[in-house]
Coordinates of N, CA and C in Angstrom, one line a residue:
X1087 N 14.9 -12.7 15.9 CA 15.0 -11.4 15.3 C 14.1 -10.5 16.0
X1088 N 14.5 -9.3 16.1 CA 13.7 -8.2 16.7 C 13.5 -7.1 15.7
X1089 N 12.5 -6.3 15.9 CA 12.1 -5.3 14.9 C 11.7 -4.1 15.7
X1090 N 12.3 -2.9 15.4 CA 12.0 -1.7 16.0 C 11.9 -0.6 15.0
X1091 N 10.8 0.1 14.8 CA 9.6 0.0 15.5 C 8.8 -1.2 14.9
X1092 N 7.9 -1.7 15.7 CA 7.1 -2.9 15.4 C 6.1 -2.6 14.3
X1093 N 5.8 -3.6 13.5 CA 4.7 -3.5 12.5 C 4.9 -2.6 11.4
X1094 N 6.1 -2.1 11.1 CA 6.4 -1.2 10.0 C 7.0 -1.9 8.8
X1095 N 7.2 -3.3 8.9 CA 7.7 -4.0 7.8 C 9.2 -4.2 7.7
X1096 N 9.9 -3.7 8.7 CA 11.4 -3.8 8.7 C 11.8 -5.2 8.7
X1097 N 11.2 -6.1 9.5 CA 11.6 -7.5 9.6 C 11.4 -8.2 8.3
X1098 N 10.3 -7.9 7.6 CA 10.0 -8.5 6.3 C 11.1 -8.1 5.3
X1099 N 11.4 -6.8 5.4 CA 12.4 -6.3 4.4 C 13.8 -6.9 4.7
X1100 N 14.1 -7.1 6.0 CA 15.4 -7.7 6.4 C 15.5 -9.2 5.9
X1101 N 14.4 -9.9 6.0 CA 14.3 -11.3 5.5 C 14.5 -11.3 4.0
X1102 N 14.0 -10.4 3.3 CA 14.2 -10.3 1.8 C 15.7 -10.1 1.5
X1103 N 16.3 -9.3 2.3 CA 17.7 -9.0 2.1 C 18.7 -10.1 2.5
X1104 N 18.2 -11.0 3.4 CA 19.1 -12.0 4.0 C 19.8 -12.9 3.0
X1105 N 19.2 -13.2 1.9 CA 19.8 -14.0 0.8 C 21.0 -13.4 0.2
X1106 N 21.1 -12.0 0.3 CA 22.2 -11.3 -0.3 C 23.4 -11.2 0.6
X1107 N 23.3 -11.5 1.9 CA 24.4 -11.4 2.8 C 25.3 -12.6 2.7
X1108 N 26.6 -12.4 2.9 CA 27.6 -13.5 2.8 C 28.5 -13.3 4.0
X1109 N 28.9 -14.3 4.7 CA 29.8 -14.3 5.8 C 31.2 -14.7 5.3
X1110 N 32.2 -14.1 5.8 CA 33.6 -14.4 5.5 C 34.0 -15.6 6.4
X1111 N 34.3 -16.7 5.8 CA 34.8 -17.9 6.6 C 36.2 -18.3 6.1
X1112 N 36.9 -17.4 5.5 CA 38.2 -17.8 4.9 C 39.3 -18.0 5.9
X1113 N 39.2 -17.4 7.1 CA 40.2 -17.6 8.1 C 39.6 -18.1 9.4
X1114 N 40.4 -18.7 10.3 CA 39.8 -19.1 11.6 C 39.2 -17.9 12.4
X1115 N 39.8 -16.7 12.3 CA 39.3 -15.6 13.0 C 37.9 -15.2 12.5
X1116 N 37.8 -15.2 11.2 CA 36.6 -14.8 10.5 C 35.5 -15.8 10.9
X1117 N 35.8 -17.1 10.9 CA 34.8 -18.1 11.3 C 34.4 -17.9 12.7
X1118 N 35.2 -17.6 13.6 CA 34.8 -17.3 15.0 C 33.9 -16.1 15.1
X1119 N 34.1 -15.1 14.3 CA 33.2 -13.9 14.3 C 31.8 -14.3 13.8
X1120 N 31.8 -15.2 12.8 CA 30.6 -15.7 12.2 C 29.8 -16.5 13.2
X1121 N 30.5 -17.3 14.0 CA 29.8 -18.1 15.0 C 29.2 -17.3 16.2
X1122 N 29.7 -16.0 16.3 CA 29.2 -15.2 17.4 C 27.7 -15.0 17.2
X1123 N 27.2 -15.0 15.9 CA 25.8 -15.1 15.7 C 25.0 -13.7 15.6
X1124 N 25.6 -12.7 16.1 CA 24.8 -11.4 16.1 C 25.1 -10.6 14.9
X1125 N 24.0 -10.2 14.3 CA 24.1 -9.3 13.1 C 23.1 -8.1 13.4
X1126 N 23.7 -6.9 13.3 CA 22.9 -5.7 13.4 C 22.9 -5.0 12.1
X1127 N 21.7 -4.7 11.6 CA 21.6 -4.1 10.3 C 21.1 -2.7 10.4
X1128 N 21.9 -1.7 10.2 CA 21.4 -0.3 10.3 C 20.9 0.1 8.9
X1129 N 19.8 0.7 8.9 CA 19.2 1.2 7.6 C 19.2 2.7 7.7
X1130 N 19.7 3.3 6.6 CA 19.7 4.7 6.5 C 19.0 5.2 5.2
X1131 N 18.3 6.2 5.3 CA 17.5 6.7 4.2 C 18.2 8.0 3.7
X1132 N 18.0 8.3 2.4 CA 18.6 9.5 1.8 C 17.9 10.7 2.5
X1133 N 18.6 11.6 3.1 CA 18.0 12.8 3.7 C 17.1 13.6 2.8
X1134 N 17.3 13.5 1.5 CA 16.5 14.3 0.5 C 15.0 13.8 0.6
X1135 N 14.8 12.6 1.1 CA 13.4 12.1 1.2 C 12.6 12.9 2.2
X1136 N 13.3 13.5 3.2 CA 12.6 14.2 4.2 C 12.1 15.6 3.7
X1137 N 12.8 16.1 2.6 CA 12.5 17.4 2.1 C 11.3 17.4 1.1
X1138 N 10.8 16.2 0.7 CA 9.7 16.2 -0.2 C 8.4 16.4 0.4
X1139 N 7.5 17.2 -0.1 CA 6.2 17.4 0.4 C 5.4 16.1 0.3
X1140 N 5.6 15.4 -0.8 CA 4.9 14.2 -1.0 C 5.9 13.1 -1.3
X1141 N 6.1 12.2 -0.3 CA 7.1 11.1 -0.5 C 6.9 10.3 -1.8
X1142 N 8.0 9.9 -2.4 CA 7.9 9.1 -3.6 C 7.6 7.7 -3.2
X1143 N 6.6 7.1 -3.8 CA 6.2 5.7 -3.4 C 6.6 4.7 -4.4
X1144 N 6.9 5.0 -5.6 CA 7.1 3.9 -6.6 C 5.7 3.3 -6.9
X1145 N 5.7 2.0 -7.0 CA 4.4 1.3 -7.2 C 4.0 0.6 -6.0
X1146 N 2.9 1.1 -5.3 CA 2.5 0.4 -4.1 C 2.0 -1.0 -4.4
X1147 N 2.2 -1.9 -3.4 CA 1.8 -3.3 -3.5 C 0.5 -3.4 -2.7
X1148 N -0.6 -3.7 -3.3 CA -1.8 -3.9 -2.5 C -1.8 -5.2 -1.8
X1149 N -2.1 -5.2 -0.5 CA -2.2 -6.4 0.3 C -3.6 -6.8 0.6
X1150 N -4.5 -5.8 0.7 CA -5.9 -6.1 0.9 C -6.7 -5.1 0.1
X1151 N -7.8 -5.7 -0.5 CA -8.7 -4.9 -1.4 C -10.1 -5.2 -1.0
X1152 N -11.1 -4.3 -1.2 CA -12.5 -4.6 -0.9 C -13.0 -5.8 -1.7
X1153 N -13.8 -6.6 -1.0 CA -14.4 -7.7 -1.7 C -15.6 -7.3 -2.6
X1154 N -16.1 -8.2 -3.4 CA -17.3 -7.8 -4.2 C -18.5 -7.5 -3.3
X1155 N -18.6 -8.2 -2.1 CA -19.7 -7.8 -1.2 C -19.5 -6.4 -0.6
X1156 N -18.2 -6.1 -0.3 CA -18.0 -4.7 0.2 C -18.4 -3.6 -0.8
X1157 N -18.1 -3.9 -2.1 CA -18.4 -3.0 -3.2 C -19.9 -2.9 -3.3
X1158 N -20.6 -4.0 -3.3 CA -22.1 -4.0 -3.4 C -22.7 -3.2 -2.3
X1159 N -22.2 -3.4 -1.1 CA -22.7 -2.7 0.1 C -22.5 -1.2 0.1
X1160 N -21.3 -0.8 -0.4 CA -20.9 0.6 -0.4 C -21.8 1.3 -1.4
X1161 N -22.0 0.7 -2.6 CA -22.7 1.4 -3.6 C -24.2 1.1 -3.7
X1162 N -24.8 0.4 -2.6 CA -26.2 0.0 -2.6 C -27.1 1.2 -2.8
X1163 N -26.8 2.3 -2.2 CA -27.7 3.5 -2.2 C -27.5 4.4 -3.4
X1164 N -26.7 4.0 -4.4 CA -26.4 4.9 -5.5 C -27.3 4.6 -6.7
X1165 N -27.5 5.5 -7.6 CA -28.3 5.2 -8.8 C -27.8 4.0 -9.6
X1166 N -28.7 3.2 -10.2 CA -28.3 2.0 -10.8 C -28.1 2.0 -12.3
X1167 N -28.6 3.0 -13.0 CA -28.6 3.0 -14.5 C -28.0 4.3 -15.0
X1168 N -26.8 4.6 -14.6 CA -26.1 5.8 -15.1 C -24.9 5.5 -16.0
X1169 N -24.7 4.2 -16.4 CA -23.6 3.9 -17.2 C -22.3 3.8 -16.5
X1170 N -21.3 4.3 -17.1 CA -19.9 4.2 -16.5 C -19.8 5.1 -15.3
X1171 N -19.2 4.6 -14.2 CA -18.9 5.3 -13.0 C -17.4 5.3 -12.8
X1172 N -16.8 6.5 -12.6 CA -15.4 6.6 -12.4 C -15.1 7.5 -11.3
X1173 N -14.5 7.0 -10.2 CA -14.1 7.8 -9.0 C -12.6 7.6 -8.8
X1174 N -11.9 8.7 -8.5 CA -10.5 8.7 -8.1 C -10.4 9.2 -6.7
X1175 N -9.8 8.4 -5.8 CA -9.6 8.9 -4.4 C -8.1 9.2 -4.2
X1176 N -7.9 10.2 -3.4 CA -6.5 10.5 -2.9 C -6.5 10.1 -1.5
X1177 N -5.5 9.2 -1.1 CA -5.4 8.8 0.3 C -4.0 8.9 0.8
X1178 N -3.8 9.0 2.1 CA -2.5 9.0 2.7 C -2.3 7.6 3.3
X1179 N -1.1 7.1 3.1 CA -0.8 5.7 3.7 C -0.5 5.9 5.2
X1180 N -1.2 5.2 6.0 CA -1.0 5.3 7.5 C -0.2 4.1 7.9
X1181 N 0.1 4.1 9.2 CA 0.9 3.1 9.8 C 0.2 1.7 9.5
X1182 N 1.1 0.7 9.2 CA 0.5 -0.6 8.8 C 0.0 -0.7 7.4
X1183 N 0.0 0.4 6.6 CA -0.4 0.3 5.3 C -1.9 0.6 5.0
X1184 N -2.6 1.0 6.1 CA -4.0 1.4 6.0 C -4.1 2.8 5.3
X1185 N -5.3 3.0 4.7 CA -5.6 4.2 4.0 C -6.2 5.2 5.1
X1186 N -5.9 6.5 5.0 CA -6.5 7.5 5.8 C -6.5 8.8 5.2
X1187 N -7.3 9.7 5.7 CA -7.3 11.1 5.2 C -7.7 11.1 3.7
X1188 N -8.6 10.2 3.3 CA -8.9 10.1 1.9 C -9.9 11.3 1.5
X1189 N -9.8 11.7 0.3 CA -10.7 12.6 -0.3 C -11.0 12.2 -1.7
X1190 N -12.1 12.8 -2.3 CA -12.5 12.5 -3.6 C -11.8 13.4 -4.6
X1191 N -10.9 12.9 -5.4 CA -10.3 13.8 -6.4 C -11.2 14.1 -7.6
X1192 N -11.9 13.1 -8.1 CA -12.8 13.2 -9.2 C -13.9 12.2 -9.0
X1193 N -15.1 12.5 -9.6 CA -16.2 11.7 -9.5 C -17.1 11.9 -10.8
X1194 N -17.4 10.8 -11.5 CA -18.3 10.9 -12.7 C -19.2 9.7 -12.7
X1195 N -20.5 9.9 -12.7 CA -21.2 11.2 -12.7 C -21.1 11.9 -11.3
X1196 N -21.0 13.2 -11.3 CA -20.9 14.0 -10.1 C -22.2 14.1 -9.4
X1197 N -22.1 14.3 -8.1 CA -23.3 14.7 -7.3 C -24.3 13.6 -7.0
X1198 N -23.9 12.3 -7.3 CA -24.9 11.2 -7.1 C -24.5 10.2 -6.1
X1199 N -23.5 10.6 -5.3 CA -23.1 9.8 -4.1 C -22.1 8.7 -4.4
X1200 N -21.5 8.7 -5.6 CA -20.5 7.7 -5.9 C -19.2 8.0 -5.2
X1201 N -18.8 9.2 -5.1 CA -17.6 9.6 -4.3 C -17.7 9.2 -2.9
X1202 N -18.8 9.5 -2.2 CA -18.9 9.1 -0.8 C -19.0 7.6 -0.6
X1203 N -19.6 6.9 -1.5 CA -19.6 5.4 -1.5 C -18.2 4.9 -1.6
X1204 N -17.4 5.5 -2.5 CA -16.0 5.0 -2.7 C -15.2 5.3 -1.5
X1205 N -15.4 6.4 -0.8 CA -14.7 6.7 0.4 C -14.9 5.5 1.5
X1206 N -16.1 5.0 1.5 CA -16.3 3.9 2.5 C -15.4 2.7 2.1
X1207 N -15.1 2.5 0.9 CA -14.3 1.3 0.5 C -12.8 1.5 0.8
X1208 N -12.4 2.7 0.9 CA -10.9 3.0 1.2 C -10.5 2.3 2.5
X1209 N -11.4 2.2 3.5 CA -11.0 1.6 4.7 C -10.7 0.1 4.6
X1210 N -11.2 -0.5 3.5 CA -10.9 -1.9 3.2 C -9.6 -2.2 2.4
X1211 N -9.0 -1.1 2.0 CA -7.8 -1.2 1.2 C -6.5 -1.0 2.1
X1212 N -5.5 -1.8 1.7 CA -4.2 -1.7 2.5 C -3.1 -2.0 1.5
X1213 N -2.0 -1.3 1.8 CA -0.8 -1.6 0.9 C 0.4 -2.1 1.8
X1214 N 1.3 -2.7 1.2 CA 2.5 -3.1 1.9 C 3.2 -1.9 2.4
X1215 N 3.9 -1.9 3.5 CA 4.6 -0.7 4.0 C 5.9 -0.4 3.2
X1216 N 6.3 -1.3 2.3 CA 7.5 -1.1 1.5 C 7.1 -1.5 0.1
X1217 N 7.6 -0.8 -0.9 CA 7.4 -1.1 -2.3 C 8.4 -2.2 -2.7
X1218 N 8.2 -2.8 -3.8 CA 9.2 -3.8 -4.3 C 10.5 -3.1 -4.7
X1219 N 10.4 -1.8 -4.9 CA 11.6 -1.0 -5.2 C 12.4 -0.6 -4.0
X1220 N 11.9 -1.0 -2.8 CA 12.6 -0.7 -1.5 C 12.3 0.7 -0.9
X1221 N 11.2 1.3 -1.4 CA 10.8 2.6 -0.8 C 9.7 2.4 0.2
X1222 N 9.8 3.2 1.3 CA 8.8 3.2 2.4 C 7.6 3.9 1.8
X1223 N 6.4 3.4 2.2 CA 5.2 4.1 1.8 C 4.4 4.8 2.9
X1224 N 4.6 4.5 4.1 CA 3.9 5.2 5.2 C 4.2 6.7 5.1
X1225 N 3.1 7.4 5.1 CA 3.2 8.9 5.0 C 3.1 9.4 3.6
X1226 N 3.2 8.5 2.6 CA 3.0 8.8 1.2 C 1.5 8.9 0.8
X1227 N 1.3 9.4 -0.4 CA -0.1 9.4 -0.9 C -0.3 8.5 -2.1
X1228 N -1.4 7.9 -2.1 CA -1.8 7.1 -3.3 C -3.1 7.5 -3.9
X1229 N -3.2 7.3 -5.2 CA -4.5 7.6 -5.9 C -5.1 6.2 -6.1
X1230 N -6.4 6.1 -5.8 CA -7.1 4.9 -6.0 C -8.2 5.1 -7.0
X1231 N -8.0 4.6 -8.2 CA -9.1 4.7 -9.2 C -10.1 3.6 -9.1
X1232 N -11.4 3.9 -9.2 CA -12.5 2.9 -9.1 C -13.3 3.2 -10.3
X1233 N -13.6 2.1 -11.1 CA -14.4 2.2 -12.3 C -15.2 1.0 -12.4
X1234 N -16.5 1.2 -12.8 CA -17.4 0.1 -13.0 C -18.6 0.6 -13.8
X1235 N -19.4 -0.3 -14.4 CA -20.6 0.0 -15.2 C -21.8 -0.3 -14.3
X1236 N -22.8 0.6 -14.4 CA -24.1 0.3 -13.7 C -25.1 -0.2 -14.8
X1237 N -26.2 -0.6 -14.3 CA -27.2 -1.1 -15.2 C -27.2 -2.6 -15.4
X1238 N -28.1 -3.1 -16.3 CA -28.1 -4.5 -16.5 C -26.9 -5.0 -17.3
X1239 N -26.5 -6.2 -17.0 CA -25.3 -6.7 -17.8 C -25.8 -6.9 -19.3
X1240 N -24.8 -6.8 -20.2 CA -25.0 -6.9 -21.6 C -25.5 -8.3 -21.9
X1241 N -26.4 -8.4 -22.8 CA -27.0 -9.8 -23.2 C -25.9 -10.6 -23.9
X1242 N -25.9 -11.9 -23.7 CA -24.9 -12.8 -24.3 C -25.3 -12.9 -25.8
X1243 N -24.2 -12.9 -26.6 CA -24.4 -13.0 -28.1 C -25.0 -14.3 -28.5

């Protein structure tokens, strides 16, 4: 199997579709065509997708997320006893599913470095280049919500 362009998930998508393909073997001529072995699968997208300022992604499938150690390292320089922290990042999906062009959409508490720390984590996140709904995600935008509690853990009852 070959894939062009490489690394965009087309081969994986074709493998998922393979179970749905059926070959006609009802006549000797059809069987000969099947034995030829070559299958070319042309994929066409709805041209309306090109007119959208923000491509529709459906539900992105996360393939890589920051580890607990990554989170600890990113937020090491932020205040420790501020209660709930909630940051939302807006990122563009780049080639291969990597995040890029990220910005802080919202940050609570504001002005204490949580947004900047969250931006460092975005480089550790990656999505599949195709959604389970069959939509391409490269070039689309995703919102990444990050929420956690600071301070000492609650005492056990």
